[in-house]
Amino acid sequence: ITCLVMYFFAEFDDAANLLAANPDATTISIEEPAEISKNQHGRLQERGREEDDELLGTDDSDKTELLAGQKKSAPFWTFEYYQTFFDVDTYQVLDRIKGSVFPVPGKNFVRLYIRSNPDLYGPFWICATLVFTIAVSGNLSNFFIHLGKPTYHYVPEFRKVSIAATTIYAYAWLVPLALWGFLMWRNSKVMNIVSYSFLEIVCVYGYSLFIYIPTAILWIIPQKVVRWVLMVFSLCLSGSVLVMTFWPAVRDDNRRIALATVATIVLLHALLAVGCL
Amino acid sequence: FAGLADVSISGEVPVEGEITVPVSSHAPDEDFSTLDEPVRDTIMRDLKAVGKKFIHVMYPKKSSALLRDWDLWGPLVLCVSLALMLQGGAADSKDDGGPQFAEVFVIIWFGAVVITLNSKLLGGTISFFQSLCVLGYCVLPLTVAMLVCRLVLLAGAGTISFIIRLIVVVAMFGWSTLASTAFLADSQPPNRKALVVYPIFLFYFVISWMILTFTPQ
């Protein structure tokens, strides 16, 4: 595949002319070997490997690799470097949010939606919204619980904002850092097919927190049963997004370590849910 | 000068003559130096600029005056007055009360800086201080709402006063958001407008929440 791609780039002019004349020809010539190998994998090998290739998107991973290399070439002290992390359009952000709320079993969030274009817009503003939503809804739910009691005097409880902000931003940044370090360390010991960059992990965590925003708003309802059902439901949804993202990355490892990693991820997520809501 | 267009000069012919530039009649010093003017003039000029921008915010039309001559006096005055008016809230213990002065100040300024950075990172063409200026000035409707809320609370703190305050705060929140969007939205790439408008919405929502939940002692 690499040779074909280099051939394509070396004879760019001819290729461009060919493409103009016959739009299908060049594209087929590049993708054909990948198509064939993908089909072979699909038919001959077991379902696990097929999932991997589907998840990886082998046909365009080479191209995205090259493109990703070209994109982030600005040095880190220039403004343009950080602009590459905000290179998303409105519909892309909305798609990623949709993907985090409706996890499709078997589809990897990172490969499907992020595709080597991790953005920092989503994680940052989803966390900010979540902080203020939790503070506001916590305040309102307190108000509704104590409504009608003659001794109750309403207070705005502004301290909740600072506490919530510290907790959520720490979770959204330190846990991905720890997870990324852990995955890098395991990668050096056991060769994994799937590995994620730090920003992709931050992205997944950020978008997976989105489901907590409507949950926090609905948390205003003072019924205990409703609250517990909501919390378990949202925990399952966002937990499943995380699990489906990270399972392929640790699957090839020692069975116990893989299970322990996934369990820790879920546990931390549950702690956040219980603590905040 | 039209006749000169036909003239072609070969390299060997020496060109000589006089060039006179018409000079404006009054001395150039008067236009550029404001050191000699009375202090009142200086202050009044700045105050007039600030006042003109306030009027632009209350009647948002697509004018570039707010953007071109940015200043941060107006935002500072608004921020300080809003933070001062939010003081004196009820608190059983120090932890449960409303926002402190520093918290309001930090939220407004840090929030405005973050939103500006966000719009610049998304590819906006507006300059840093212009955006700060617009966001700061558009806090004016909410400051007016705070004033109205405090006056209403002087009359009583029952359900009716809450409903009045709610309506006033919601209306001013909408006004602020629309005013700032009218000024800032044009400088964004069209497929990212919603990404830029949403943080502005969140910013004014938080300020409105602080105003609405203000309860006096």
mmCIF file of N, CA, C and O in Angstrom, chain A residues 7-96:
data_model
loop_
_atom_site.group_PDB
_atom_site.id
_atom_site.type_symbol
_atom_site.label_atom_id
_atom_site.label_comp_id
_atom_site.label_asym_id
_atom_site.label_seq_id
_atom_site.Cartn_x
_atom_site.Cartn_y
_atom_site.Cartn_z
ATOM 1 N N TYR A 7 3.850 6.098 -5.324
ATOM 2 C CA TYR A 7 3.714 6.205 -6.780
ATOM 3 C C TYR A 7 2.714 7.288 -7.114
ATOM 4 O O TYR A 7 2.926 8.113 -7.991
ATOM 5 N N PHE A 8 1.624 7.288 -6.379
ATOM 6 C CA PHE A 8 0.580 8.277 -6.605
ATOM 7 C C PHE A 8 1.106 9.680 -6.410
ATOM 8 O O PHE A 8 0.865 10.567 -7.212
ATOM 9 N N PHE A 9 1.870 9.876 -5.356
ATOM 10 C CA PHE A 9 2.355 11.230 -5.081
ATOM 11 C C PHE A 9 3.439 11.647 -6.056
ATOM 12 O O PHE A 9 3.551 12.806 -6.418
ATOM 13 N N ALA A 10 4.263 10.668 -6.505
ATOM 14 C CA ALA A 10 5.371 11.024 -7.393
ATOM 15 C C ALA A 10 4.856 11.501 -8.731
ATOM 16 O O ALA A 10 5.412 12.389 -9.351
ATOM 17 N N GLU A 11 3.782 10.869 -9.202
ATOM 18 C CA GLU A 11 3.274 11.256 -10.517
ATOM 19 C C GLU A 11 1.973 11.995 -10.346
ATOM 20 O O GLU A 11 0.970 11.664 -10.943
ATOM 21 N N PHE A 12 2.039 13.006 -9.519
ATOM 22 C CA PHE A 12 0.827 13.715 -9.122
ATOM 23 C C PHE A 12 0.151 14.356 -10.326
ATOM 24 O O PHE A 12 -1.047 14.348 -10.473
ATOM 25 N N ASP A 13 0.978 14.959 -11.217
ATOM 26 C CA ASP A 13 0.383 15.652 -12.371
ATOM 27 C C ASP A 13 -0.397 14.691 -13.235
ATOM 28 O O ASP A 13 -1.540 14.936 -13.596
ATOM 29 N N ASP A 14 0.251 13.567 -13.593
ATOM 30 C CA ASP A 14 -0.445 12.592 -14.435
ATOM 31 C C ASP A 14 -1.695 12.097 -13.739
ATOM 32 O O ASP A 14 -2.743 11.968 -14.349
ATOM 33 N N ALA A 15 -1.516 11.854 -12.460
ATOM 34 C CA ALA A 15 -2.660 11.322 -11.709
ATOM 35 C C ALA A 15 -3.795 12.326 -11.710
ATOM 36 O O ALA A 15 -4.957 11.959 -11.862
ATOM 37 N N ALA A 16 -3.437 13.593 -11.548
ATOM 38 C CA ALA A 16 -4.489 14.610 -11.529
ATOM 39 C C ALA A 16 -5.215 14.636 -12.868
ATOM 40 O O ALA A 16 -6.441 14.734 -12.927
ATOM 41 N N ASN A 17 -4.431 14.531 -13.953
ATOM 42 C CA ASN A 17 -5.082 14.512 -15.270
ATOM 43 C C ASN A 17 -5.973 13.291 -15.418
ATOM 44 O O ASN A 17 -7.094 13.367 -15.903
ATOM 45 N N LEU A 18 -5.426 12.147 -14.999
ATOM 46 C CA LEU A 18 -6.205 10.914 -15.090
ATOM 47 C C LEU A 18 -7.495 11.048 -14.295
ATOM 48 O O LEU A 18 -8.562 10.624 -14.736
ATOM 49 N N LEU A 19 -7.344 11.638 -13.118
ATOM 50 C CA LEU A 19 -8.503 11.766 -12.240
ATOM 51 C C LEU A 19 -9.556 12.638 -12.893
ATOM 52 O O LEU A 19 -10.739 12.359 -12.830
ATOM 53 N N ALA A 20 -9.071 13.716 -13.538
ATOM 54 C CA ALA A 20 -10.031 14.609 -14.179
ATOM 55 C C ALA A 20 -10.747 13.873 -15.297
ATOM 56 O O ALA A 20 -11.948 14.025 -15.504
ATOM 57 N N ALA A 21 -9.968 13.041 -16.028
ATOM 58 C CA ALA A 21 -10.552 12.365 -17.197
ATOM 59 C C ALA A 21 -11.469 11.237 -16.756
ATOM 60 O O ALA A 21 -12.556 11.060 -17.292
ATOM 61 N N ASN A 22 -10.998 10.484 -15.786
ATOM 62 C CA ASN A 22 -11.732 9.279 -15.410
ATOM 63 C C ASN A 22 -11.739 9.148 -13.897
ATOM 64 O O ASN A 22 -10.849 8.554 -13.322
ATOM 65 N N PRO A 23 -12.718 9.699 -13.252
ATOM 66 C CA PRO A 23 -12.656 9.856 -11.793
ATOM 67 C C PRO A 23 -12.475 8.559 -11.032
ATOM 68 O O PRO A 23 -11.930 8.553 -9.956
ATOM 69 N N ASP A 24 -12.906 7.446 -11.580
ATOM 70 C CA ASP A 24 -12.901 6.228 -10.780
ATOM 71 C C ASP A 24 -11.584 5.485 -10.855
ATOM 72 O O ASP A 24 -11.219 4.796 -9.921
ATOM 73 N N ALA A 25 -10.862 5.646 -11.954
ATOM 74 C CA ALA A 25 -9.731 4.743 -12.213
ATOM 75 C C ALA A 25 -8.688 4.814 -11.116
ATOM 76 O O ALA A 25 -8.334 3.815 -10.519
ATOM 77 N N THR A 26 -8.148 6.007 -10.831
ATOM 78 C CA THR A 26 -7.042 6.084 -9.889
ATOM 79 C C THR A 26 -7.440 5.648 -8.503
ATOM 80 O O THR A 26 -6.710 4.973 -7.816
ATOM 81 N N THR A 27 -8.638 6.023 -8.106
ATOM 82 C CA THR A 27 -9.017 5.668 -6.748
ATOM 83 C C THR A 27 -9.097 4.170 -6.590
ATOM 84 O O THR A 27 -8.689 3.614 -5.580
ATOM 85 N N ILE A 28 -9.613 3.490 -7.584
ATOM 86 C CA ILE A 28 -9.718 2.037 -7.472
ATOM 87 C C ILE A 28 -8.326 1.444 -7.378
ATOM 88 O O ILE A 28 -8.075 0.555 -6.588
ATOM 89 N N SER A 29 -7.379 1.972 -8.158
ATOM 90 C CA SER A 29 -6.054 1.360 -8.175
ATOM 91 C C SER A 29 -5.394 1.481 -6.823
ATOM 92 O O SER A 29 -4.633 0.624 -6.433
ATOM 93 N N ILE A 30 -5.675 2.526 -6.073
ATOM 94 C CA ILE A 30 -5.050 2.625 -4.751
ATOM 95 C C ILE A 30 -5.717 1.706 -3.770
ATOM 96 O O ILE A 30 -5.073 1.036 -2.990
ATOM 97 N N GLU A 31 -7.027 1.663 -3.821
ATOM 98 C CA GLU A 31 -7.724 0.995 -2.727
ATOM 99 C C GLU A 31 -7.863 -0.487 -2.954
ATOM 100 O O GLU A 31 -8.177 -1.231 -2.048
ATOM 101 N N GLU A 32 -7.604 -0.956 -4.178
ATOM 102 C CA GLU A 32 -7.938 -2.346 -4.473
ATOM 103 C C GLU A 32 -7.228 -3.329 -3.572
ATOM 104 O O GLU A 32 -7.857 -4.196 -3.015
ATOM 105 N N PRO A 33 -5.903 -3.202 -3.395
ATOM 106 C CA PRO A 33 -5.258 -4.203 -2.522
ATOM 107 C C PRO A 33 -5.834 -4.177 -1.127
ATOM 108 O O PRO A 33 -6.015 -5.202 -0.508
ATOM 109 N N ALA A 34 -6.128 -2.985 -0.641
ATOM 110 C CA ALA A 34 -6.694 -2.905 0.715
ATOM 111 C C ALA A 34 -8.041 -3.594 0.748
ATOM 112 O O ALA A 34 -8.368 -4.301 1.691
ATOM 113 N N GLU A 35 -8.838 -3.379 -0.314
ATOM 114 C CA GLU A 35 -10.154 -4.004 -0.372
ATOM 115 C C GLU A 35 -10.001 -5.520 -0.324
ATOM 116 O O GLU A 35 -10.695 -6.213 0.390
ATOM 117 N N ILE A 36 -9.047 -6.021 -1.146
ATOM 118 C CA ILE A 36 -8.882 -7.469 -1.233
ATOM 119 C C ILE A 36 -8.469 -8.012 0.126
ATOM 120 O O ILE A 36 -9.046 -8.975 0.620
ATOM 121 N N SER A 37 -7.490 -7.355 0.741
ATOM 122 C CA SER A 37 -7.011 -7.888 2.024
ATOM 123 C C SER A 37 -8.102 -7.814 3.067
ATOM 124 O O SER A 37 -8.244 -8.688 3.893
ATOM 125 N N LYS A 38 -8.902 -6.736 2.998
ATOM 126 C CA LYS A 38 -9.984 -6.616 3.975
ATOM 127 C C LYS A 38 -10.984 -7.742 3.786
ATOM 128 O O LYS A 38 -11.474 -8.327 4.735
ATOM 129 N N ASN A 39 -11.298 -8.055 2.532
ATOM 130 C CA ASN A 39 -12.243 -9.138 2.291
ATOM 131 C C ASN A 39 -11.697 -10.458 2.791
ATOM 132 O O ASN A 39 -12.401 -11.245 3.392
ATOM 133 N N GLN A 40 -10.398 -10.671 2.532
ATOM 134 C CA GLN A 40 -9.795 -11.911 3.004
ATOM 135 C C GLN A 40 -9.913 -12.009 4.508
ATOM 136 O O GLN A 40 -10.310 -13.019 5.053
ATOM 137 N N HIS A 41 -9.589 -10.908 5.151
ATOM 138 C CA HIS A 41 -9.674 -10.912 6.603
ATOM 139 C C HIS A 41 -11.084 -11.225 7.050
ATOM 140 O O HIS A 41 -11.297 -11.973 7.977
ATOM 141 N N GLY A 42 -12.007 -10.633 6.336
ATOM 142 C CA GLY A 42 -13.391 -10.813 6.766
ATOM 143 C C GLY A 42 -13.832 -12.250 6.645
ATOM 144 O O GLY A 42 -14.485 -12.781 7.528
ATOM 145 N N ARG A 43 -13.452 -12.892 5.536
ATOM 146 C CA ARG A 43 -13.982 -14.232 5.323
ATOM 147 C C ARG A 43 -13.182 -15.302 6.029
ATOM 148 O O ARG A 43 -13.718 -16.233 6.597
ATOM 149 N N LEU A 44 -11.873 -15.177 5.956
ATOM 150 C CA LEU A 44 -11.054 -16.287 6.405
ATOM 151 C C LEU A 44 -10.824 -16.255 7.904
ATOM 152 O O LEU A 44 -10.719 -17.300 8.512
ATOM 153 N N GLN A 45 -10.738 -15.068 8.488
ATOM 154 C CA GLN A 45 -10.329 -15.020 9.884
ATOM 155 C C GLN A 45 -11.536 -14.909 10.790
ATOM 156 O O GLN A 45 -12.640 -14.691 10.349
ATOM 157 N N GLU A 46 -11.266 -15.039 12.090
ATOM 158 C CA GLU A 46 -12.385 -15.054 13.016
ATOM 159 C C GLU A 46 -12.927 -13.657 13.226
ATOM 160 O O GLU A 46 -12.335 -12.671 12.848
ATOM 161 N N ARG A 47 -14.031 -13.546 13.905
ATOM 162 C CA ARG A 47 -14.774 -12.300 14.012
ATOM 163 C C ARG A 47 -13.976 -11.224 14.758
ATOM 164 O O ARG A 47 -14.116 -10.049 14.507
ATOM 165 N N GLY A 48 -13.109 -11.678 15.664
ATOM 166 C CA GLY A 48 -12.358 -10.676 16.428
ATOM 167 C C GLY A 48 -11.494 -9.808 15.532
ATOM 168 O O GLY A 48 -11.493 -8.600 15.598
ATOM 169 N N ARG A 49 -10.761 -10.472 14.615
ATOM 170 C CA ARG A 49 -9.881 -9.730 13.736
ATOM 171 C C ARG A 49 -10.662 -8.857 12.787
ATOM 172 O O ARG A 49 -10.245 -7.753 12.448
ATOM 173 N N GLU A 50 -11.803 -9.375 12.330
ATOM 174 C CA GLU A 50 -12.616 -8.576 11.406
ATOM 175 C C GLU A 50 -13.070 -7.300 12.083
ATOM 176 O O GLU A 50 -13.029 -6.225 11.521
ATOM 177 N N GLU A 51 -13.448 -7.469 13.345
ATOM 178 C CA GLU A 51 -13.830 -6.278 14.110
ATOM 179 C C GLU A 51 -12.698 -5.271 14.134
ATOM 180 O O GLU A 51 -12.885 -4.093 13.951
ATOM 181 N N ASP A 52 -11.486 -5.804 14.362
ATOM 182 C CA ASP A 52 -10.328 -4.919 14.436
ATOM 183 C C ASP A 52 -10.171 -4.099 13.166
ATOM 184 O O ASP A 52 -9.978 -2.904 13.206
ATOM 185 N N ASP A 53 -10.236 -4.812 12.003
ATOM 186 C CA ASP A 53 -10.027 -4.086 10.756
ATOM 187 C C ASP A 53 -11.126 -3.086 10.518
ATOM 188 O O ASP A 53 -10.882 -1.970 10.078
ATOM 189 N N GLU A 54 -12.350 -3.502 10.840
ATOM 190 C CA GLU A 54 -13.449 -2.553 10.696
ATOM 191 C C GLU A 54 -13.213 -1.355 11.584
ATOM 192 O O GLU A 54 -13.370 -0.216 11.192
ATOM 193 N N LEU A 55 -12.797 -1.661 12.823
ATOM 194 C CA LEU A 55 -12.592 -0.587 13.775
ATOM 195 C C LEU A 55 -11.442 0.303 13.335
ATOM 196 O O LEU A 55 -11.483 1.501 13.491
ATOM 197 N N LEU A 56 -10.383 -0.324 12.784
ATOM 198 C CA LEU A 56 -9.222 0.449 12.405
ATOM 199 C C LEU A 56 -9.460 1.229 11.136
ATOM 200 O O LEU A 56 -8.939 2.308 10.951
ATOM 201 N N GLY A 57 -10.280 0.650 10.227
ATOM 202 C CA GLY A 57 -10.435 1.320 8.937
ATOM 203 C C GLY A 57 -9.138 1.258 8.177
ATOM 204 O O GLY A 57 -8.547 2.282 7.844
ATOM 205 N N THR A 58 -8.623 0.045 7.927
ATOM 206 C CA THR A 58 -7.299 -0.074 7.327
ATOM 207 C C THR A 58 -7.210 0.601 5.975
ATOM 208 O O THR A 58 -6.142 1.006 5.564
ATOM 209 N N ASP A 59 -8.347 0.711 5.269
ATOM 210 C CA ASP A 59 -8.218 1.251 3.930
ATOM 211 C C ASP A 59 -7.807 2.714 3.948
ATOM 212 O O ASP A 59 -7.085 3.155 3.065
ATOM 213 N N ASP A 60 -8.242 3.477 4.942
ATOM 214 C CA ASP A 60 -7.854 4.884 4.900
ATOM 215 C C ASP A 60 -6.922 5.268 6.040
ATOM 216 O O ASP A 60 -6.615 6.419 6.221
ATOM 217 N N SER A 61 -6.470 4.273 6.836
ATOM 218 C CA SER A 61 -5.618 4.670 7.957
ATOM 219 C C SER A 61 -4.288 5.199 7.450
ATOM 220 O O SER A 61 -3.710 6.095 8.028
ATOM 221 N N ASP A 62 -3.791 4.629 6.310
ATOM 222 C CA ASP A 62 -2.538 5.140 5.757
ATOM 223 C C ASP A 62 -2.670 6.590 5.364
ATOM 224 O O ASP A 62 -1.831 7.412 5.672
ATOM 225 N N LYS A 63 -3.775 6.886 4.662
ATOM 226 C CA LYS A 63 -3.948 8.256 4.192
ATOM 227 C C LYS A 63 -4.073 9.194 5.369
ATOM 228 O O LYS A 63 -3.496 10.264 5.397
ATOM 229 N N THR A 64 -4.858 8.774 6.372
ATOM 230 C CA THR A 64 -5.037 9.680 7.500
ATOM 231 C C THR A 64 -3.733 9.851 8.255
ATOM 232 O O THR A 64 -3.454 10.889 8.799
ATOM 233 N N GLU A 65 -2.908 8.795 8.280
ATOM 234 C CA GLU A 65 -1.595 8.929 8.904
ATOM 235 C C GLU A 65 -0.797 10.038 8.233
ATOM 236 O O GLU A 65 -0.249 10.900 8.878
ATOM 237 N N LEU A 66 -0.740 9.975 6.885
ATOM 238 C CA LEU A 66 0.013 10.980 6.156
ATOM 239 C C LEU A 66 -0.563 12.363 6.380
ATOM 240 O O LEU A 66 0.148 13.308 6.647
ATOM 241 N N LEU A 67 -1.894 12.448 6.291
ATOM 242 C CA LEU A 67 -2.523 13.752 6.448
ATOM 243 C C LEU A 67 -2.292 14.289 7.846
ATOM 244 O O LEU A 67 -2.035 15.451 8.046
ATOM 245 N N ALA A 68 -2.378 13.375 8.842
ATOM 246 C CA ALA A 68 -2.194 13.843 10.211
ATOM 247 C C ALA A 68 -0.786 14.385 10.369
ATOM 248 O O ALA A 68 -0.556 15.386 11.012
ATOM 249 N N GLY A 69 0.195 13.706 9.739
ATOM 250 C CA GLY A 69 1.556 14.194 9.845
ATOM 251 C C GLY A 69 1.705 15.576 9.233
ATOM 252 O O GLY A 69 2.385 16.434 9.768
ATOM 253 N N GLN A 70 0.992 15.809 8.120
ATOM 254 C CA GLN A 70 1.144 17.112 7.490
ATOM 255 C C GLN A 70 0.465 18.206 8.292
ATOM 256 O O GLN A 70 0.873 19.332 8.303
ATOM 257 N N LYS A 71 -0.630 17.829 8.992
ATOM 258 C CA LYS A 71 -1.418 18.875 9.649
ATOM 259 C C LYS A 71 -0.669 19.497 10.815
ATOM 260 O O LYS A 71 -0.544 20.676 10.927
ATOM 261 N N LYS A 72 -0.167 18.681 11.731
ATOM 262 C CA LYS A 72 0.313 19.238 12.981
ATOM 263 C C LYS A 72 1.789 19.541 12.905
ATOM 264 O O LYS A 72 2.567 19.076 13.712
ATOM 265 N N SER A 73 2.208 20.328 11.913
ATOM 266 C CA SER A 73 3.638 20.532 11.762
ATOM 267 C C SER A 73 4.093 21.833 12.386
ATOM 268 O O SER A 73 5.274 22.105 12.414
ATOM 269 N N ALA A 74 3.171 22.675 12.867
ATOM 270 C CA ALA A 74 3.598 23.949 13.443
ATOM 271 C C ALA A 74 4.254 23.700 14.794
ATOM 272 O O ALA A 74 3.849 22.810 15.526
ATOM 273 N N PRO A 75 5.290 24.473 15.122
ATOM 274 C CA PRO A 75 5.934 24.297 16.439
ATOM 275 C C PRO A 75 4.993 24.695 17.559
ATOM 276 O O PRO A 75 4.104 25.514 17.381
ATOM 277 N N PHE A 76 5.224 24.094 18.742
ATOM 278 C CA PHE A 76 4.195 24.179 19.767
ATOM 279 C C PHE A 76 4.078 25.550 20.407
ATOM 280 O O PHE A 76 3.175 25.802 21.165
ATOM 281 N N TRP A 77 5.014 26.462 20.110
ATOM 282 C CA TRP A 77 4.887 27.770 20.729
ATOM 283 C C TRP A 77 4.149 28.766 19.837
ATOM 284 O O TRP A 77 4.009 29.902 20.187
ATOM 285 N N THR A 78 3.697 28.329 18.666
ATOM 286 C CA THR A 78 2.929 29.232 17.815
ATOM 287 C C THR A 78 1.442 29.017 18.025
ATOM 288 O O THR A 78 1.012 27.961 18.476
ATOM 289 N N PHE A 79 0.665 30.028 17.676
ATOM 290 C CA PHE A 79 -0.776 29.968 17.833
ATOM 291 C C PHE A 79 -1.383 28.936 16.877
ATOM 292 O O PHE A 79 -2.372 28.280 17.213
ATOM 293 N N GLU A 80 -0.727 28.770 15.702
ATOM 294 C CA GLU A 80 -1.300 27.865 14.690
ATOM 295 C C GLU A 80 -1.326 26.430 15.186
ATOM 296 O O GLU A 80 -2.195 25.649 14.805
ATOM 297 N N TYR A 81 -0.351 26.085 16.038
ATOM 298 C CA TYR A 81 -0.315 24.721 16.563
ATOM 299 C C TYR A 81 -1.593 24.417 17.323
ATOM 300 O O TYR A 81 -2.183 23.354 17.174
ATOM 301 N N TYR A 82 -2.044 25.372 18.133
ATOM 302 C CA TYR A 82 -3.246 25.126 18.915
ATOM 303 C C TYR A 82 -4.492 25.241 18.069
ATOM 304 O O TYR A 82 -5.519 24.651 18.401
ATOM 305 N N GLN A 83 -4.398 25.967 16.955
ATOM 306 C CA GLN A 83 -5.561 26.046 16.074
ATOM 307 C C GLN A 83 -5.870 24.700 15.447
ATOM 308 O O GLN A 83 -7.019 24.422 15.105
ATOM 309 N N THR A 84 -4.845 23.841 15.308
ATOM 310 C CA THR A 84 -5.111 22.541 14.702
ATOM 311 C C THR A 84 -5.998 21.683 15.592
ATOM 312 O O THR A 84 -6.600 20.720 15.125
ATOM 313 N N PHE A 85 -6.062 22.035 16.877
ATOM 314 C CA PHE A 85 -6.927 21.246 17.757
ATOM 315 C C PHE A 85 -8.357 21.752 17.751
ATOM 316 O O PHE A 85 -9.193 21.217 18.455
ATOM 317 N N PHE A 86 -8.623 22.811 17.041
ATOM 318 C CA PHE A 86 -9.976 23.342 16.996
ATOM 319 C C PHE A 86 -10.492 23.316 15.570
ATOM 320 O O PHE A 86 -11.353 24.098 15.200
ATOM 321 N N ASP A 87 -9.964 22.378 14.797
ATOM 322 C CA ASP A 87 -10.284 22.331 13.379
ATOM 323 C C ASP A 87 -11.516 21.478 13.166
ATOM 324 O O ASP A 87 -11.472 20.452 12.489
ATOM 325 N N VAL A 88 -12.629 21.880 13.782
ATOM 326 C CA VAL A 88 -13.862 21.120 13.624
ATOM 327 C C VAL A 88 -14.976 22.074 13.234
ATOM 328 O O VAL A 88 -14.978 23.232 13.607
ATOM 329 N N ASP A 89 -15.931 21.545 12.489
ATOM 330 C CA ASP A 89 -17.110 22.314 12.134
ATOM 331 C C ASP A 89 -18.261 21.938 13.055
ATOM 332 O O ASP A 89 -18.185 20.953 13.782
ATOM 333 N N THR A 90 -19.322 22.724 12.969
ATOM 334 C CA THR A 90 -20.457 22.499 13.858
ATOM 335 C C THR A 90 -21.007 21.087 13.709
ATOM 336 O O THR A 90 -21.265 20.394 14.704
ATOM 337 N N TYR A 91 -21.159 20.640 12.434
ATOM 338 C CA TYR A 91 -21.791 19.342 12.246
ATOM 339 C C TYR A 91 -20.897 18.226 12.789
ATOM 340 O O TYR A 91 -21.386 17.198 13.266
ATOM 341 N N GLN A 92 -19.579 18.434 12.764
ATOM 342 C CA GLN A 92 -18.685 17.398 13.282
ATOM 343 C C GLN A 92 -18.843 17.266 14.797
ATOM 344 O O GLN A 92 -18.888 16.160 15.336
ATOM 345 N N VAL A 93 -18.915 18.415 15.467
ATOM 346 C CA VAL A 93 -19.089 18.362 16.915
ATOM 347 C C VAL A 93 -20.410 17.692 17.260
ATOM 348 O O VAL A 93 -20.488 16.848 18.153
ATOM 349 N N LEU A 94 -21.459 18.069 16.519
ATOM 350 C CA LEU A 94 -22.764 17.459 16.791
ATOM 351 C C LEU A 94 -22.734 15.955 16.524
ATOM 352 O O LEU A 94 -23.327 15.165 17.275
ATOM 353 N N ASP A 95 -22.041 15.532 15.467
ATOM 354 C CA ASP A 95 -21.927 14.102 15.188
ATOM 355 C C ASP A 95 -21.234 13.367 16.322
ATOM 356 O O ASP A 95 -21.636 12.271 16.711
ATOM 357 N N ARG A 96 -20.160 13.990 16.838
ATOM 358 C CA ARG A 96 -19.429 13.306 17.909
ATOM 359 C C ARG A 96 -20.268 13.203 19.164
ATOM 360 O O ARG A 96 -20.222 12.196 19.873
#
